[in-house]
Amino acid sequence: MRVTNSMFASGALKNLNKNSSEMLKLQEQISSGKKISRPSDSPMIANESEILRSDVERLAHYAKNIDIAQNMAADAETALMDINRSIQNVKELILQASNGTQSLQEREDIITEIEQNKEQIISLLNTASSDKYIFGGYNTKVPPVESDTGTIMYNGTELSSIDDVTADAYKNELVSIRISKGTELNVSMTVLDIVGYGDGNLFQTIDEITGKMSTDTFDPADIETEMGTLENHFNNVLNKCSEMGGKEKRLDMVEDQINETIFGSENLLSEVEDVNIEEAIINYELAKQAYNATLAVSAQNIKMTLLDYLG
Amino acid sequence: MSNFYGLEIARKSLFASQRAIELTGHNIANANTEGYTRQRVDFKAAAPGNGSSIDNFSGNRTGGGVEIEGIVQIRNEYYDTLYREEDAYLSELNAKSESLRYIEDIFSESTESGIGSGIENLFSSMEQLFSDAGNSLLRSQLQQDAISLTNTMQLTAGRLNEYVDRQNSQVETIVSEINSIARQISSLNKTIFSYELNGEPANDLRDQRNLLIDELNSYIAVNVNEKETGELRVSVGGIALVDHMQINNMVLKEEPSPALDGKSVLNPQWEKSGNDVTLTGGELKGLLDIRDSDDEKNPGIPYFMKKLDTLAASMVEEFNEINSGGYTMPYGTTDSRTGVNFFDPTKTTAATISLSDELLEDASNIAASSGPVADYSNWGNNENLELFLELRDVDSIAYGDETIGNYEDYTREIMTEIAISTSYNANRAENQQVMVDYVDNQKKSVSEVSIDEEMTNLIRYQHSYAAAAKLMSAIDEMIGTLINSIGAAGR
């Protein structure tokens, strides 16, 4: 092939351009730490890293949700433990009153103390976690339990008048949280789960006992059935307590899992999109050598002309 | 007179060498002129003159020295045609790949403000609201995320629309450039034709014309035919743009584009016939392909616009169905109600999508609850919200005959499609550049001036000039000897 002077020149330019753009690419990779700077550099890598990144972001959100749920569960467990203690108090007070030596006046004093414990239980059932009532089912806005001149109301309905059908509807009002794609964990518990409803709910049971205790002819044998019911309530709250504890443990486990997955995904993400610095630097050195060689050879070739040798 | 025949040969030789040296000078002077084709003097041995030599009668006739047959350009027409074919394709690919790069930037996901992350944020806010449906702070957060998503979609569609306008004005510039080059070519045709009538080739004007055709060809692929008689025709898609001295101008017609929802675009047409110009390559074709194509295999702006619009329309449909099926929160004097839309149902394109008036007014209109919300009931009800969350992970959403799957995947797919066609076109352009460079090198290898070669020629012609001069003086001496000596011997 016939070679002309300007072919040397344009060839040198073209090759220098090619070498320097390779160097620019490596420089970009090394300084940004990323293999690609725009999706079209490698649609495969871009797509994969986009999927991983959105996974990590979603998981981080779930971790946040779990934080909220953990707070809620911890608040609920504390409240349940306190309710349990109050029922224990009530039980002890009733035993004290059942002692045959107590006068009616003394029993009245004990009843007042029992009423105070009842108030305490009501206020514990109205526990709020971050401005949200946790035992009211879907009613998170107003205190779920109210005492209207002695009548106990749940979400505006008289507690002792609630039947099974209504109760099931209420109990289904579970506020759950999302802990992963499509998986929900329910951390809530309603007042009805804790103190019962209709006949024989905790408050009615206590009221019946105190009613019988405030008569002159009070005989401890009269309240044996009610005491049995109270004992059941006591055990039920204890169970709920450990149930809530179990949920807390489950939340902790899920949290650990999520954190591990986030860690794994982040590692994978880094593997997909981060540049291997050692490799990049070696490639850069190679590109630099090629560039230098091109410079040297081109400089020689462009200079050469027959004119140098003619007299 | 026969003795002077040798002098005549020497004179011809001197003139020929001189012309050759002049031409060498012309070549050297134009070594760096773009489009210049090296020229060469064609020498020819002259036939012996009649009765000019004493040997005429013996039959041993010597030739008549050297003659200049002509000055020709060294070029290979095949490489010209090949170069134009490859270069038109390169210009087309470059235009495409630049446009796609720009579209990629418009959609850019890496800026953390793309449509994909907008949808992600919206659903994440829903997931947070899910654990506390009555929380007005979380509701406002969700409302803001929805507003910012609609803004991003509007912005993206708006920028695509603006880009179509910019491409239209680029088309306008190119077409007026094409017409201007066509005019220049036709006037060169006239000059070259009249110059060449007396048989001498107009080499340097032809170089100019070739350069203009190359330039024209990078805008719009052309075919070039030159008749035996020297009339040149430049045609596009079979229709003559320049036919010898006549020009067939291109004009632009403003038409509504069916692929772009009736947005008006400029299309090149022939002024005389009013027919559309058939493009086979060049920058103009690349631009129009990207502007007009809604084909999956060769996607352009309308294709991606259609995808965006499908996304918008489907979101309006699905979100409204869910939101209007649930119950809103009471606020001010407004009670909890059902049948409230999430997005404005009359605005179903990416360019227009916006929240419903109700949702813009108050975030309480996000219908999270499956039942009426009042003081004791349903503040924390998130059953309707759950339907939104299910929407996030399904893979069965469809709109019309387009399968969407779910919105996050769909958006990612659009992004990936853009990235793939951008990188595909960029790679093709890169490969095509190699091809063009190769052909260009072949072309230059034939036509371009080599200084070394010209220097060698210069020395050659210098020597032949010196030899011819020597011949002249030798014959001069011979004649002198003849005249002087013959006289002396007789005396």
mmCIF file of C-alpha atoms in Angstrom, chain A residues 16-260:
data_model
loop_
_atom_site.group_PDB
_atom_site.id
_atom_site.type_symbol
_atom_site.label_atom_id
_atom_site.label_comp_id
_atom_site.label_asym_id
_atom_site.label_seq_id
_atom_site.Cartn_x
_atom_site.Cartn_y
_atom_site.Cartn_z
ATOM 1 C CA LEU A 16 -3.365 8.744 20.387
ATOM 2 C CA ASN A 17 -7.035 9.513 20.687
ATOM 3 C CA LYS A 18 -7.873 5.871 21.203
ATOM 4 C CA ASN A 19 -5.163 5.439 23.839
ATOM 5 C CA SER A 20 -6.051 8.595 25.708
ATOM 6 C CA SER A 21 -9.759 7.773 25.782
ATOM 7 C CA GLU A 22 -8.872 4.390 27.269
ATOM 8 C CA MET A 23 -6.785 6.227 29.878
ATOM 9 C CA LEU A 24 -9.646 8.631 30.573
ATOM 10 C CA LYS A 25 -12.014 5.713 31.090
ATOM 11 C CA LEU A 26 -9.627 4.101 33.591
ATOM 12 C CA GLN A 27 -9.021 7.402 35.334
ATOM 13 C CA GLU A 28 -12.800 7.823 35.724
ATOM 14 C CA GLN A 29 -13.110 4.297 37.078
ATOM 15 C CA ILE A 30 -10.299 4.738 39.565
ATOM 16 C CA SER A 31 -11.406 8.136 40.822
ATOM 17 C CA SER A 32 -15.099 7.245 41.109
ATOM 18 C CA GLY A 33 -14.486 3.699 42.317
ATOM 19 C CA LYS A 34 -17.293 2.518 40.012
ATOM 20 C CA LYS A 35 -17.002 0.311 36.966
ATOM 21 C CA ILE A 36 -19.506 2.380 35.007
ATOM 22 C CA SER A 37 -20.463 6.021 35.011
ATOM 23 C CA ARG A 38 -23.663 5.724 32.970
ATOM 24 C CA PRO A 39 -26.069 2.840 32.350
ATOM 25 C CA SER A 40 -25.132 2.472 28.672
ATOM 26 C CA ASP A 41 -21.501 1.779 29.656
ATOM 27 C CA SER A 42 -22.798 -1.651 30.610
ATOM 28 C CA PRO A 43 -26.569 -2.176 30.698
ATOM 29 C CA MET A 44 -26.017 -5.533 32.433
ATOM 30 C CA ILE A 45 -24.115 -4.071 35.372
ATOM 31 C CA ALA A 46 -26.458 -1.088 35.575
ATOM 32 C CA ASN A 47 -29.533 -3.294 35.725
ATOM 33 C CA GLU A 48 -28.066 -5.687 38.262
ATOM 34 C CA SER A 49 -26.840 -2.929 40.556
ATOM 35 C CA GLU A 50 -30.184 -1.129 40.259
ATOM 36 C CA ILE A 51 -31.994 -4.267 41.438
ATOM 37 C CA LEU A 52 -29.588 -4.762 44.342
ATOM 38 C CA ARG A 53 -29.714 -1.107 45.323
ATOM 39 C CA SER A 54 -33.494 -1.054 45.444
ATOM 40 C CA ASP A 55 -33.423 -4.299 47.459
ATOM 41 C CA VAL A 56 -31.112 -2.715 50.013
ATOM 42 C CA GLU A 57 -33.291 0.371 50.202
ATOM 43 C CA ARG A 58 -36.410 -1.698 50.734
ATOM 44 C CA LEU A 59 -34.739 -3.762 53.433
ATOM 45 C CA ALA A 60 -33.620 -0.598 55.189
ATOM 46 C CA HIS A 61 -37.251 0.487 55.238
ATOM 47 C CA TYR A 62 -38.310 -2.838 56.695
ATOM 48 C CA ALA A 63 -35.653 -2.453 59.368
ATOM 49 C CA LYS A 64 -37.196 0.933 60.213
ATOM 50 C CA ASN A 65 -40.638 -0.693 60.434
ATOM 51 C CA ILE A 66 -39.237 -3.301 62.762
ATOM 52 C CA ASP A 67 -37.840 -0.574 65.007
ATOM 53 C CA ILE A 68 -41.325 0.856 65.362
ATOM 54 C CA ALA A 69 -42.788 -2.581 66.032
ATOM 55 C CA GLN A 70 -40.121 -3.337 68.618
ATOM 56 C CA ASN A 71 -40.998 -0.153 70.478
ATOM 57 C CA MET A 72 -44.648 -1.080 70.335
ATOM 58 C CA ALA A 73 -44.055 -4.619 71.536
ATOM 59 C CA ALA A 74 -41.822 -3.455 74.369
ATOM 60 C CA ASP A 75 -44.426 -0.898 75.495
ATOM 61 C CA ALA A 76 -47.128 -3.557 75.265
ATOM 62 C CA GLU A 77 -45.119 -6.072 77.262
ATOM 63 C CA THR A 78 -44.447 -3.547 80.025
ATOM 64 C CA ALA A 79 -48.123 -2.624 80.153
ATOM 65 C CA LEU A 80 -49.154 -6.280 80.294
ATOM 66 C CA MET A 81 -46.728 -6.972 83.103
ATOM 67 C CA ASP A 82 -48.122 -4.016 85.025
ATOM 68 C CA ILE A 83 -51.710 -5.186 84.412
ATOM 69 C CA ASN A 84 -50.691 -8.598 85.691
ATOM 70 C CA ARG A 85 -49.250 -7.014 88.815
ATOM 71 C CA SER A 86 -52.468 -5.059 89.364
ATOM 72 C CA ILE A 87 -54.560 -8.215 89.090
ATOM 73 C CA GLN A 88 -52.179 -9.835 91.558
ATOM 74 C CA ASN A 89 -52.806 -6.900 93.893
ATOM 75 C CA VAL A 90 -56.558 -7.256 93.462
ATOM 76 C CA LYS A 91 -56.297 -10.970 94.220
ATOM 77 C CA GLU A 92 -54.311 -10.315 97.392
ATOM 78 C CA LEU A 93 -56.726 -7.598 98.499
ATOM 79 C CA ILE A 94 -59.709 -9.933 98.016
ATOM 80 C CA LEU A 95 -57.970 -12.645 100.045
ATOM 81 C CA GLN A 96 -57.325 -10.076 102.727
ATOM 82 C CA ALA A 97 -61.017 -9.110 102.712
ATOM 83 C CA SER A 98 -62.081 -12.741 102.789
ATOM 84 C CA ASN A 99 -60.425 -13.129 106.129
ATOM 85 C CA GLY A 100 -63.487 -13.538 108.429
ATOM 86 C CA THR A 101 -62.147 -11.068 110.977
ATOM 87 C CA GLN A 102 -62.574 -8.057 108.670
ATOM 88 C CA SER A 103 -65.409 -5.694 109.448
ATOM 89 C CA LEU A 104 -67.610 -4.209 106.705
ATOM 90 C CA GLN A 105 -65.882 -0.858 107.167
ATOM 91 C CA GLU A 106 -62.488 -2.501 106.703
ATOM 92 C CA ARG A 107 -63.799 -4.292 103.617
ATOM 93 C CA GLU A 108 -65.072 -0.982 102.203
ATOM 94 C CA ASP A 109 -61.521 0.405 102.527
ATOM 95 C CA ILE A 110 -60.161 -2.622 100.711
ATOM 96 C CA ILE A 111 -62.794 -2.174 97.978
ATOM 97 C CA THR A 112 -61.620 1.411 97.476
ATOM 98 C CA GLU A 113 -58.109 0.063 97.024
ATOM 99 C CA ILE A 114 -59.388 -2.531 94.553
ATOM 100 C CA GLU A 115 -61.169 0.247 92.608
ATOM 101 C CA GLN A 116 -57.850 2.105 92.424
ATOM 102 C CA ASN A 117 -56.222 -0.976 90.932
ATOM 103 C CA LYS A 118 -59.069 -1.164 88.427
ATOM 104 C CA GLU A 119 -58.422 2.447 87.414
ATOM 105 C CA GLN A 120 -54.771 1.513 87.067
ATOM 106 C CA ILE A 121 -55.661 -1.378 84.758
ATOM 107 C CA ILE A 122 -57.845 0.926 82.625
ATOM 108 C CA SER A 123 -55.077 3.445 82.262
ATOM 109 C CA LEU A 124 -52.632 0.630 81.357
ATOM 110 C CA LEU A 125 -55.053 -0.626 78.691
ATOM 111 C CA ASN A 126 -54.961 2.913 77.297
ATOM 112 C CA THR A 127 -51.204 2.778 76.860
ATOM 113 C CA ALA A 128 -49.998 4.732 73.857
ATOM 114 C CA SER A 129 -46.807 4.048 71.951
ATOM 115 C CA SER A 130 -45.646 7.034 69.910
ATOM 116 C CA ASP A 131 -49.042 8.739 70.146
ATOM 117 C CA LYS A 132 -50.919 5.646 69.115
ATOM 118 C CA TYR A 133 -53.147 3.568 71.412
ATOM 119 C CA ILE A 134 -51.831 0.047 71.114
ATOM 120 C CA PHE A 135 -54.673 -2.059 72.552
ATOM 121 C CA GLY A 136 -57.588 -0.462 70.717
ATOM 122 C CA GLY A 137 -57.419 -2.386 67.447
ATOM 123 C CA TYR A 138 -58.076 0.011 64.587
ATOM 124 C CA ASN A 139 -58.986 2.694 67.109
ATOM 125 C CA THR A 140 -55.611 4.282 67.579
ATOM 126 C CA LYS A 141 -56.890 7.784 68.053
ATOM 127 C CA VAL A 142 -58.942 7.938 71.277
ATOM 128 C CA PRO A 143 -58.399 5.988 74.519
ATOM 129 C CA PRO A 144 -60.089 2.645 73.791
ATOM 130 C CA VAL A 145 -61.271 1.993 77.351
ATOM 131 C CA GLU A 146 -63.417 4.507 79.177
ATOM 132 C CA SER A 147 -65.291 4.253 82.423
ATOM 133 C CA ASP A 148 -68.654 5.995 82.143
ATOM 134 C CA THR A 149 -69.969 6.285 85.731
ATOM 135 C CA GLY A 150 -68.828 2.787 86.474
ATOM 136 C CA THR A 151 -69.748 1.258 83.086
ATOM 137 C CA ILE A 152 -66.659 0.112 81.192
ATOM 138 C CA MET A 153 -66.769 1.004 77.508
ATOM 139 C CA TYR A 154 -64.516 -0.407 74.763
ATOM 140 C CA ASN A 155 -64.312 1.702 71.618
ATOM 141 C CA GLY A 156 -67.621 3.270 72.578
ATOM 142 C CA THR A 157 -69.446 -0.023 73.237
ATOM 143 C CA GLU A 158 -70.236 -1.388 76.681
ATOM 144 C CA LEU A 159 -67.647 -4.089 77.323
ATOM 145 C CA SER A 160 -70.029 -6.509 79.045
ATOM 146 C CA SER A 161 -72.552 -6.264 76.223
ATOM 147 C CA ILE A 162 -70.092 -7.317 73.524
ATOM 148 C CA ASP A 163 -71.029 -10.697 72.042
ATOM 149 C CA ASP A 164 -68.816 -13.213 70.254
ATOM 150 C CA VAL A 165 -69.614 -11.920 66.754
ATOM 151 C CA THR A 166 -68.728 -8.321 67.611
ATOM 152 C CA ALA A 167 -65.722 -9.499 69.549
ATOM 153 C CA ASP A 168 -64.368 -11.486 66.597
ATOM 154 C CA ALA A 169 -64.701 -8.412 64.385
ATOM 155 C CA TYR A 170 -62.854 -6.316 66.965
ATOM 156 C CA LYS A 171 -60.167 -8.938 67.484
ATOM 157 C CA ASN A 172 -59.510 -9.012 63.746
ATOM 158 C CA GLU A 173 -58.538 -5.361 63.816
ATOM 159 C CA LEU A 174 -54.871 -6.218 63.908
ATOM 160 C CA VAL A 175 -52.337 -3.569 63.122
ATOM 161 C CA SER A 176 -49.472 -5.429 61.553
ATOM 162 C CA ILE A 177 -46.228 -4.310 59.997
ATOM 163 C CA ARG A 178 -44.450 -5.386 56.838
ATOM 164 C CA ILE A 179 -41.215 -7.163 57.523
ATOM 165 C CA SER A 180 -40.418 -8.404 54.026
ATOM 166 C CA LYS A 181 -41.994 -8.702 50.592
ATOM 167 C CA GLY A 182 -45.527 -9.903 51.249
ATOM 168 C CA THR A 183 -44.843 -10.949 54.852
ATOM 169 C CA GLU A 184 -46.580 -9.223 57.707
ATOM 170 C CA LEU A 185 -46.027 -9.597 61.414
ATOM 171 C CA ASN A 186 -48.856 -8.678 63.740
ATOM 172 C CA VAL A 187 -47.669 -7.119 66.980
ATOM 173 C CA SER A 188 -50.938 -5.773 68.257
ATOM 174 C CA MET A 189 -53.326 -7.183 70.814
ATOM 175 C CA THR A 190 -56.734 -5.823 71.697
ATOM 176 C CA VAL A 191 -58.267 -5.041 75.049
ATOM 177 C CA LEU A 192 -60.676 -7.904 74.425
ATOM 178 C CA ASP A 193 -57.739 -10.347 74.225
ATOM 179 C CA ILE A 194 -56.437 -9.087 77.542
ATOM 180 C CA VAL A 195 -59.455 -8.605 79.797
ATOM 181 C CA GLY A 196 -62.142 -10.575 77.992
ATOM 182 C CA TYR A 197 -65.622 -9.334 77.038
ATOM 183 C CA GLY A 198 -69.309 -9.900 77.706
ATOM 184 C CA ASP A 199 -70.183 -11.719 80.900
ATOM 185 C CA GLY A 200 -67.196 -12.572 82.992
ATOM 186 C CA ASN A 201 -64.833 -9.935 81.697
ATOM 187 C CA LEU A 202 -62.165 -8.873 84.156
ATOM 188 C CA PHE A 203 -63.909 -5.689 85.234
ATOM 189 C CA GLN A 204 -67.311 -7.356 85.645
ATOM 190 C CA THR A 205 -65.719 -10.122 87.672
ATOM 191 C CA ILE A 206 -64.033 -7.650 89.992
ATOM 192 C CA ASP A 207 -67.241 -5.630 90.258
ATOM 193 C CA GLU A 208 -69.257 -8.737 91.179
ATOM 194 C CA ILE A 209 -66.720 -9.658 93.860
ATOM 195 C CA THR A 210 -66.613 -6.164 95.318
ATOM 196 C CA GLY A 211 -70.459 -6.063 95.149
ATOM 197 C CA LYS A 212 -70.705 -9.186 97.261
ATOM 198 C CA MET A 213 -67.942 -7.992 99.561
ATOM 199 C CA SER A 214 -69.806 -4.801 100.375
ATOM 200 C CA THR A 215 -72.737 -6.660 102.000
ATOM 201 C CA ASP A 216 -73.007 -7.369 105.737
ATOM 202 C CA THR A 217 -73.565 -11.051 105.153
ATOM 203 C CA PHE A 218 -70.468 -11.554 103.004
ATOM 204 C CA ASP A 219 -69.227 -15.104 103.016
ATOM 205 C CA PRO A 220 -65.987 -15.888 101.152
ATOM 206 C CA ALA A 221 -67.652 -19.045 99.809
ATOM 207 C CA ASP A 222 -70.021 -16.803 97.779
ATOM 208 C CA ILE A 223 -67.217 -15.612 95.535
ATOM 209 C CA GLU A 224 -65.525 -18.915 94.819
ATOM 210 C CA THR A 225 -66.739 -19.020 91.175
ATOM 211 C CA GLU A 226 -65.746 -15.405 90.587
ATOM 212 C CA MET A 227 -62.344 -16.049 92.170
ATOM 213 C CA GLY A 228 -61.882 -18.893 89.691
ATOM 214 C CA THR A 229 -62.685 -16.537 86.821
ATOM 215 C CA LEU A 230 -60.285 -13.948 88.233
ATOM 216 C CA GLU A 231 -57.575 -16.598 88.431
ATOM 217 C CA ASN A 232 -58.223 -17.410 84.770
ATOM 218 C CA HIS A 233 -57.888 -13.726 83.891
ATOM 219 C CA PHE A 234 -54.638 -13.585 85.804
ATOM 220 C CA ASN A 235 -53.255 -16.583 83.897
ATOM 221 C CA ASN A 236 -54.539 -15.223 80.598
ATOM 222 C CA VAL A 237 -52.679 -11.934 81.062
ATOM 223 C CA LEU A 238 -49.577 -13.878 82.011
ATOM 224 C CA ASN A 239 -49.894 -15.849 78.761
ATOM 225 C CA LYS A 240 -50.373 -12.659 76.775
ATOM 226 C CA CYS A 241 -47.274 -11.325 78.411
ATOM 227 C CA SER A 242 -45.148 -14.214 77.255
ATOM 228 C CA GLU A 243 -46.877 -14.118 73.865
ATOM 229 C CA MET A 244 -45.770 -10.527 73.488
ATOM 230 C CA GLY A 245 -42.294 -11.500 74.681
ATOM 231 C CA GLY A 246 -42.247 -14.150 71.963
ATOM 232 C CA LYS A 247 -43.191 -11.570 69.369
ATOM 233 C CA GLU A 248 -40.364 -9.340 70.544
ATOM 234 C CA LYS A 249 -37.937 -12.216 70.164
ATOM 235 C CA ARG A 250 -39.271 -12.929 66.687
ATOM 236 C CA LEU A 251 -38.793 -9.259 65.797
ATOM 237 C CA ASP A 252 -35.201 -9.372 67.025
ATOM 238 C CA MET A 253 -34.562 -12.428 64.889
ATOM 239 C CA VAL A 254 -36.101 -10.839 61.817
ATOM 240 C CA GLU A 255 -34.069 -7.711 62.446
ATOM 241 C CA ASP A 256 -30.871 -9.751 62.561
ATOM 242 C CA GLN A 257 -31.876 -11.525 59.378
ATOM 243 C CA ILE A 258 -32.607 -8.263 57.597
ATOM 244 C CA ASN A 259 -29.329 -6.736 58.704
ATOM 245 C CA GLU A 260 -27.499 -9.794 57.457
#
